[in-house]
């Protein structure tokens, strides 16, 4: 069995989400606590430096020279899978001692990291199960990028973290079914300034409200992804393609259209919170899309992507800046 280790994680909410990421994969979770975390969360399990560096380490960080988590070998039994501090990443002694360092490719244009717990869940998904994946697509991934609907959101921070992931995995626009008013209904502290700044900023994420009676345009292929749906596993389902909408509902309060397909996020442990779920779904969709071809600096100028076309009909989209998303 591997274990998950948070190296210097300082935000207690992130630490709680990290413990949940470990539970999803039925592995233990420890912390090298260099930032006083145990003072706020006395029940966490701590790991000392000798105990950590003396074990086989798979570091998860977008350090130079890291290999893609999509192509790497499974983590060997007994390994510590290490993620790092929210601002500084993994400490250099761990990176030096690591048997290998893996990164999660981030094709997005303004946001190039995930929330630490989301990164842990994505890394464990690929490091613990390397079998039976669909081939990645080439050579024009952007034409196959599915539209994305985050549905029946229940929590502002989970919503923000999921939007951060969407931007980092390269979605320029996301549609949000915000029936509980956790995103559009909650005043973000910097919202007004952000809107103004976003107009002149290069890479804002466009967040479009789905409206009360959202329904897919005729001819749309709807793929609903979740832990409890009845369908083949995520990595055996085609998640991409023109005219496809990926829907990730938070809980079971979203009614799928009659002809929807379902893809199950199969994990060996407990289903995790929404940011972990969306991180895994978006990582797998991004993996299936394949890397952006070298030299493709921008999406095509002519025409709208399917996601943009759907969002275009939304009455009022929110423009969210990359630096705002890094707060989640
Ligand atoms: C928010 S990131 C740290 C960002 C920090 N500014 C840096 O560039 O190292 C916190 C942790 O999440 C994990 N992480 C986030 N995005 C990642 C990615 N794309 N690939 C691998 N690890 C990632 C890493 O363990 C990282 O140390």
Short mmCIF file of C-alpha atoms and ligand atoms in Angstrom, two decimals:
data_model
loop_
_atom_site.label_atom_id
_atom_site.label_comp_id
_atom_site.label_asym_id
_atom_site.label_seq_id
_atom_site.Cartn_x
_atom_site.Cartn_y
_atom_site.Cartn_z
CA UNK A 1 0.00 0.00 0.00
CA UNK A 2 1.21 3.56 -0.67
CA UNK A 3 0.62 6.51 1.63
CA UNK A 4 -0.18 10.12 0.82
CA UNK A 5 2.01 12.77 2.50
CA UNK A 6 1.37 16.51 2.62
CA UNK A 7 4.73 18.29 2.88
CA UNK A 8 4.29 21.60 4.73
CA UNK A 9 0.59 21.98 3.87
CA UNK A 10 -0.57 24.96 5.92
CA UNK A 11 -4.28 25.53 5.32
CA UNK A 12 -6.37 23.26 7.63
CA UNK A 13 -9.20 23.14 5.09
CA UNK A 14 -6.77 21.85 2.47
CA UNK A 15 -5.42 19.32 4.99
CA UNK A 16 -8.96 18.03 5.61
CA UNK A 17 -9.52 17.76 1.85
CA UNK A 18 -6.19 15.92 1.52
CA UNK A 19 -7.26 13.38 4.15
CA UNK A 20 -10.44 12.89 2.13
CA UNK A 21 -8.41 12.39 -1.07
CA UNK A 22 -6.47 9.61 0.69
CA UNK A 23 -9.76 8.02 1.85
CA UNK A 24 -11.02 7.96 -1.72
CA UNK A 25 -8.16 5.63 -2.56
CA UNK A 26 -8.21 3.79 0.77
CA UNK A 27 -4.64 4.83 1.65
CA UNK A 28 -3.31 6.46 4.84
CA UNK A 29 -2.46 10.17 4.94
CA UNK A 30 0.34 11.84 6.92
CA UNK A 31 1.80 15.33 7.12
CA UNK A 32 5.35 16.60 7.46
CA UNK A 33 4.22 19.46 9.63
CA UNK A 34 6.64 22.33 9.18
CA UNK A 35 3.91 24.98 9.43
CA UNK A 36 2.08 24.36 12.68
CA UNK A 37 -0.79 22.41 11.18
CA UNK A 38 -1.08 20.04 14.17
CA UNK A 39 -1.78 23.06 16.39
CA UNK A 40 -5.03 23.54 14.48
CA UNK A 41 -5.78 19.90 13.64
CA UNK A 42 -4.48 17.85 16.60
CA UNK A 43 -5.74 14.55 15.18
CA UNK A 44 -3.60 14.53 12.05
CA UNK A 45 -0.94 11.90 11.67
CA UNK A 46 2.53 13.41 11.34
CA UNK A 47 5.63 12.13 9.57
CA UNK A 48 9.16 13.19 10.54
CA UNK A 49 11.83 14.09 8.02
CA UNK A 50 13.93 10.92 8.53
CA UNK A 51 10.85 8.74 8.25
CA UNK A 52 9.90 10.44 5.01
CA UNK A 53 13.29 10.65 3.32
CA UNK A 54 14.10 7.04 4.26
CA UNK A 55 11.21 5.75 2.13
CA UNK A 56 10.69 5.48 -1.61
CA UNK A 57 9.15 8.79 -2.69
CA UNK A 58 7.02 9.71 -5.67
CA UNK A 59 6.94 13.52 -5.62
CA UNK A 60 3.90 15.16 -7.23
CA UNK A 61 4.96 18.59 -8.39
CA UNK A 62 5.27 20.51 -11.62
CA UNK A 63 9.04 20.76 -11.15
CA UNK A 64 11.29 20.97 -14.21
CA UNK A 65 11.94 17.52 -15.68
CA UNK A 66 8.92 15.88 -14.02
CA UNK A 67 7.23 13.10 -16.04
CA UNK A 68 3.59 13.20 -16.98
CA UNK A 69 1.36 11.43 -14.47
CA UNK A 70 -0.58 10.02 -17.44
CA UNK A 71 2.38 8.03 -18.70
CA UNK A 72 4.23 7.14 -15.52
CA UNK A 73 4.40 3.65 -13.97
CA UNK A 74 2.17 2.84 -10.99
CA UNK A 75 3.53 3.85 -7.57
CA UNK A 76 5.36 0.87 -6.00
CA UNK A 77 3.95 -0.63 -2.77
CA UNK A 78 5.28 1.19 0.30
CA UNK A 79 5.95 4.44 -1.58
CA UNK A 80 5.11 7.85 -0.15
CA UNK A 81 3.22 9.97 -2.70
CA UNK A 82 4.11 13.53 -1.65
CA UNK A 83 2.35 16.82 -2.42
CA UNK A 84 3.55 20.22 -1.29
CA UNK A 85 2.76 23.52 0.35
CA UNK A 86 0.07 25.70 -1.20
CA UNK A 87 2.48 28.49 -2.15
CA UNK A 88 5.96 27.01 -2.11
CA UNK A 89 5.38 23.47 -3.32
CA UNK A 90 7.42 20.48 -2.10
CA UNK A 91 10.60 21.20 -0.12
CA UNK A 92 13.90 20.68 -2.00
CA UNK A 93 15.11 17.85 0.28
CA UNK A 94 12.09 15.74 -0.76
CA UNK A 95 12.50 16.58 -4.44
CA UNK A 96 16.17 15.57 -4.23
CA UNK A 97 15.35 12.29 -2.45
CA UNK A 98 12.44 11.36 -4.73
CA UNK A 99 12.76 8.24 -6.88
CA UNK A 100 10.68 10.15 -9.43
CA UNK A 101 8.74 13.38 -9.78
CA UNK A 102 5.48 13.44 -11.69
CA UNK A 103 3.41 16.39 -12.84
CA UNK A 104 -0.17 16.76 -14.00
CA UNK A 105 0.02 18.50 -17.40
CA UNK A 106 -1.71 21.89 -17.29
CA UNK A 107 -2.63 23.16 -20.76
CA UNK A 108 -4.49 26.19 -19.35
CA UNK A 109 -3.26 29.67 -20.17
CA UNK A 110 -3.48 31.58 -16.91
CA UNK A 111 -3.65 29.00 -14.10
CA UNK A 112 -0.91 26.38 -13.97
CA UNK A 113 -1.50 24.58 -10.69
CA UNK A 114 -4.39 22.75 -9.04
CA UNK A 115 -5.54 22.99 -5.45
CA UNK A 116 -3.20 20.69 -3.50
CA UNK A 117 -5.90 18.18 -2.49
CA UNK A 118 -7.23 18.07 -6.06
CA UNK A 119 -3.69 17.40 -7.30
CA UNK A 120 -3.35 14.56 -4.77
CA UNK A 121 -6.61 12.92 -5.90
CA UNK A 122 -5.67 13.19 -9.59
CA UNK A 123 -2.17 11.83 -8.93
CA UNK A 124 -3.48 8.88 -6.90
CA UNK A 125 -6.06 8.10 -9.60
CA UNK A 126 -3.27 7.59 -12.15
CA UNK A 127 -0.52 6.28 -9.86
CA UNK A 128 -2.74 3.54 -8.42
CA UNK A 129 -4.52 2.44 -11.58
CA UNK A 130 -2.62 2.43 -14.84
CA UNK A 131 -4.77 -0.10 -16.69
CA UNK A 132 -7.25 -0.03 -19.53
CA UNK A 133 -7.12 3.62 -20.49
CA UNK A 134 -8.47 4.97 -23.74
CA UNK A 135 -5.84 6.27 -26.10
CA UNK A 136 -5.15 9.98 -26.11
CA UNK A 137 -6.37 11.85 -29.16
CA UNK A 138 -4.23 13.77 -31.63
CA UNK A 139 -3.59 16.02 -33.48
CA UNK A 140 -6.30 18.75 -33.02
CA UNK A 141 -7.39 18.36 -29.43
CA UNK A 142 -9.16 21.73 -29.18
CA UNK A 143 -11.77 20.77 -31.77
CA UNK A 144 -12.72 17.83 -29.52
CA UNK A 145 -12.78 19.65 -26.19
CA UNK A 146 -16.22 18.98 -24.64
CA UNK A 147 -18.37 21.71 -23.14
CA UNK A 148 -18.49 21.54 -19.34
CA UNK A 149 -21.50 21.92 -17.04
CA UNK A 150 -20.84 22.00 -13.28
CA UNK A 151 -24.30 21.13 -11.99
CA UNK A 152 -26.25 21.62 -8.76
CA UNK A 153 -23.33 23.23 -6.94
CA UNK A 154 -23.58 23.13 -3.16
CA UNK A 155 -20.49 24.89 -1.83
CA UNK A 156 -18.67 28.06 -2.84
CA UNK A 157 -15.12 26.81 -2.16
CA UNK A 158 -15.71 23.48 -3.90
CA UNK A 159 -17.13 25.43 -6.84
CA UNK A 160 -14.12 27.79 -6.90
CA UNK A 161 -11.63 24.92 -6.71
CA UNK A 162 -13.43 23.13 -9.54
CA UNK A 163 -13.36 26.28 -11.70
CA UNK A 164 -9.63 26.60 -10.95
CA UNK A 165 -9.17 23.03 -12.21
CA UNK A 166 -11.21 23.74 -15.35
CA UNK A 167 -9.05 26.77 -16.17
CA UNK A 168 -5.83 24.86 -15.45
CA UNK A 169 -6.89 21.96 -17.68
CA UNK A 170 -7.53 24.41 -20.51
CA UNK A 171 -11.29 25.17 -20.48
CA UNK A 172 -11.80 28.82 -21.45
CA UNK A 173 -15.50 28.72 -20.52
CA UNK A 174 -17.59 26.74 -18.04
CA UNK A 175 -21.36 26.66 -17.60
CA UNK A 176 -22.56 26.56 -14.01
CA UNK A 177 -25.93 25.39 -12.73
CA UNK A 178 -26.01 27.51 -9.58
CA UNK A 179 -29.49 26.72 -8.24
CA UNK A 180 -28.28 27.06 -4.61
CA UNK A 181 -26.66 30.43 -5.42
CA UNK A 182 -23.27 29.42 -4.11
CA UNK A 183 -21.29 31.05 -6.93
CA UNK A 184 -23.22 33.89 -8.53
CA UNK A 185 -25.18 34.49 -5.35
CA UNK A 186 -22.14 34.83 -3.08
CA UNK A 187 -20.34 38.15 -3.24
CA UNK A 188 -16.71 37.35 -3.87
CA UNK A 189 -14.67 40.05 -2.14
CA UNK A 190 -12.94 41.08 -5.28
CA UNK A 191 -15.78 40.47 -7.66
CA UNK A 192 -16.45 43.99 -8.83
CA UNK A 193 -12.80 44.82 -9.36
CA UNK A 194 -12.28 41.46 -10.99
CA UNK A 195 -15.00 42.08 -13.54
CA UNK A 196 -13.46 45.38 -14.48
CA UNK A 197 -9.95 43.98 -14.60
CA UNK A 198 -11.05 40.91 -16.51
CA UNK A 199 -12.08 43.00 -19.48
CA UNK A 200 -8.49 43.96 -20.08
CA UNK A 201 -6.89 40.75 -18.83
CA UNK A 202 -5.68 38.14 -21.27
CA UNK A 203 -6.93 34.89 -19.83
CA UNK A 204 -10.10 35.19 -17.77
CA UNK A 205 -12.27 32.11 -17.28
CA UNK A 206 -15.80 32.74 -18.55
CA UNK A 207 -18.34 31.33 -16.10
CA UNK A 208 -21.81 31.26 -17.62
CA UNK A 209 -24.98 30.66 -15.57
CA UNK A 210 -27.03 27.71 -16.84
CA UNK A 211 -30.37 29.31 -16.02
CA UNK A 212 -33.26 27.52 -14.34
CA UNK A 213 -34.36 25.42 -17.26
CA UNK A 214 -31.07 24.46 -18.86
CA UNK A 215 -31.44 21.73 -21.40
CA UNK A 216 -28.94 20.53 -23.98
CA UNK A 217 -29.43 21.73 -27.56
CA UNK A 218 -30.71 19.00 -29.94
CA UNK A 219 -27.95 16.67 -31.10
CA UNK A 220 -25.85 17.17 -27.99
CA UNK A 221 -24.22 14.12 -26.44
CA UNK A 222 -24.52 14.48 -22.67
CA UNK A 223 -22.10 12.48 -20.50
CA UNK A 224 -22.87 12.62 -16.76
CA UNK A 225 -19.86 11.77 -14.57
CA UNK A 226 -20.08 10.83 -10.89
CA UNK A 227 -19.22 8.24 -8.26
CA UNK A 228 -22.69 6.72 -8.00
CA UNK A 229 -23.91 6.65 -11.60
CA UNK A 230 -24.60 3.42 -13.42
CA UNK A 231 -22.14 3.29 -16.31
CA UNK A 232 -18.68 2.20 -17.43
CA UNK A 233 -15.64 3.60 -15.65
CA UNK A 234 -14.51 7.09 -16.62
CA UNK A 235 -11.30 5.96 -18.29
CA UNK A 236 -13.21 3.54 -20.56
CA UNK A 237 -15.71 6.21 -21.68
CA UNK A 238 -15.19 8.64 -24.56
CA UNK A 239 -15.31 11.98 -22.76
CA UNK A 240 -14.41 14.19 -25.71
CA UNK A 241 -15.67 14.99 -29.17
CA UNK A 242 -17.55 17.79 -30.96
CA UNK A 243 -21.07 18.24 -29.60
CA UNK A 244 -20.27 16.58 -26.25
CA UNK A 245 -21.22 18.14 -22.90
CA UNK A 246 -19.63 16.74 -19.75
CA UNK A 247 -21.86 17.20 -16.72
CA UNK A 248 -20.47 16.81 -13.21
CA UNK A 249 -23.29 17.15 -10.65
CA UNK A 250 -22.50 17.84 -7.00
CA UNK A 251 -24.65 15.15 -5.36
CA UNK A 252 -27.77 13.59 -6.81
CA UNK A 253 -29.97 16.69 -7.17
CA UNK A 254 -29.57 17.02 -10.95
CA UNK A 255 -31.94 15.28 -13.36
CA UNK A 256 -30.18 13.92 -16.43
CA UNK A 257 -31.96 14.07 -19.82
CA UNK A 258 -33.39 10.69 -20.94
CA UNK A 259 -30.71 9.99 -23.55
CA UNK A 260 -27.71 10.92 -21.33
CA UNK A 261 -24.74 8.57 -21.03
CA UNK A 262 -23.08 7.91 -17.69
CA UNK A 263 -19.42 7.50 -16.69
CA UNK A 264 -18.55 6.26 -13.22
CA UNK A 265 -15.66 7.74 -11.26
CA UNK A 266 -14.60 4.42 -9.76
CA UNK A 267 -12.41 4.66 -6.68
CA UNK A 268 -11.59 1.93 -4.15
CA UNK A 269 -12.60 4.01 -1.09
CA UNK A 270 -15.22 6.62 -0.19
CA UNK A 271 -16.48 9.16 -2.74
CA UNK A 272 -14.67 12.43 -2.09
CA UNK A 273 -15.80 16.03 -2.07
CA UNK A 274 -16.70 17.86 -5.27
CA UNK A 275 -13.30 19.42 -6.08
CA UNK A 276 -11.68 15.96 -6.01
CA UNK A 277 -14.36 14.53 -8.26
CA UNK A 278 -14.18 17.34 -10.83
CA UNK A 279 -10.36 17.22 -10.76
CA UNK A 280 -10.35 13.54 -11.73
CA UNK A 281 -13.03 13.98 -14.44
CA UNK A 282 -11.28 16.97 -16.00
CA UNK A 283 -7.84 15.32 -15.83
CA UNK A 284 -9.17 12.25 -17.64
CA UNK A 285 -10.93 14.38 -20.28
CA UNK A 286 -7.71 16.40 -20.74
CA UNK A 287 -5.70 13.18 -21.01
CA UNK A 288 -8.06 11.85 -23.68
CA UNK A 289 -7.80 15.15 -25.59
CA UNK A 290 -4.03 14.79 -25.67
CA UNK A 291 -1.41 17.50 -25.43
CA UNK A 292 -1.76 20.79 -27.23
CA UNK A 293 0.37 20.47 -30.39
CA UNK A 294 3.66 22.38 -30.24
CA UNK A 295 3.26 25.82 -31.77
CA UNK A 296 -0.51 25.97 -31.18
CA UNK A 297 -0.29 29.15 -29.15
CA UNK A 298 -4.00 29.98 -29.23
CA UNK A 299 -7.29 28.27 -29.95
CA UNK A 300 -8.60 28.86 -33.50
CA UNK A 301 -9.84 32.40 -33.98
CA UNK A 302 -12.65 31.58 -36.38
CA UNK A 303 -15.85 30.10 -35.03
CA UNK A 304 -16.77 29.25 -31.46
CA UNK A 305 -15.90 26.05 -29.64
CA UNK A 306 -18.91 23.99 -28.63
CA UNK A 307 -18.53 25.12 -25.01
CA UNK A 308 -18.29 28.77 -26.02
CA UNK A 309 -21.28 28.44 -28.32
CA UNK A 310 -23.41 27.00 -25.51
CA UNK A 311 -22.25 29.62 -23.04
CA UNK A 312 -22.78 32.38 -25.57
CA UNK A 313 -26.52 32.09 -25.23
CA UNK A 314 -26.23 32.65 -21.44
CA UNK A 315 -27.53 36.06 -20.45
CA UNK A 316 -24.70 37.08 -18.17
CA UNK A 317 -21.32 35.41 -17.87
CA UNK A 318 -18.90 36.11 -15.04
CA UNK A 319 -15.27 36.75 -15.96
CA UNK A 320 -12.94 35.26 -13.36
CA UNK A 321 -9.25 36.09 -13.34
CA UNK A 322 -6.50 33.50 -12.94
CA UNK A 323 -5.19 35.08 -9.72
CA UNK A 324 -8.67 34.92 -8.20
CA UNK A 325 -8.84 31.19 -8.94
CA UNK A 326 -5.54 30.60 -7.13
CA UNK A 327 -7.37 31.52 -3.90
CA UNK A 328 -9.24 28.21 -4.08
C1 LIG B 1 -0.70 25.07 -5.43
S1 LIG B 1 0.57 23.97 -5.63
C2 LIG B 1 2.06 24.88 -5.27
C3 LIG B 1 2.32 25.92 -6.22
C4 LIG B 1 3.69 26.51 -6.08
N1 LIG B 1 3.59 27.90 -6.38
C5 LIG B 1 4.64 25.84 -7.03
O1 LIG B 1 4.70 26.29 -8.18
O2 LIG B 1 5.27 24.86 -6.66
C6 LIG B 1 0.53 22.97 -4.19
C7 LIG B 1 0.91 21.55 -4.47
O3 LIG B 1 -0.10 20.94 -5.26
C8 LIG B 1 0.47 19.98 -6.11
N2 LIG B 1 0.18 20.37 -7.50
C9 LIG B 1 -0.66 21.34 -7.90
N3 LIG B 1 -0.73 21.38 -9.25
C10 LIG B 1 0.09 20.40 -9.71
C11 LIG B 1 0.43 19.90 -11.01
N4 LIG B 1 -0.06 20.46 -12.11
N5 LIG B 1 1.27 18.86 -11.11
C12 LIG B 1 1.77 18.28 -10.00
N6 LIG B 1 1.51 18.71 -8.74
C13 LIG B 1 0.66 19.74 -8.59
C14 LIG B 1 1.96 19.93 -5.81
O4 LIG B 1 2.22 18.93 -4.87
C15 LIG B 1 2.20 21.32 -5.22
O5 LIG B 1 3.33 21.30 -4.39
#
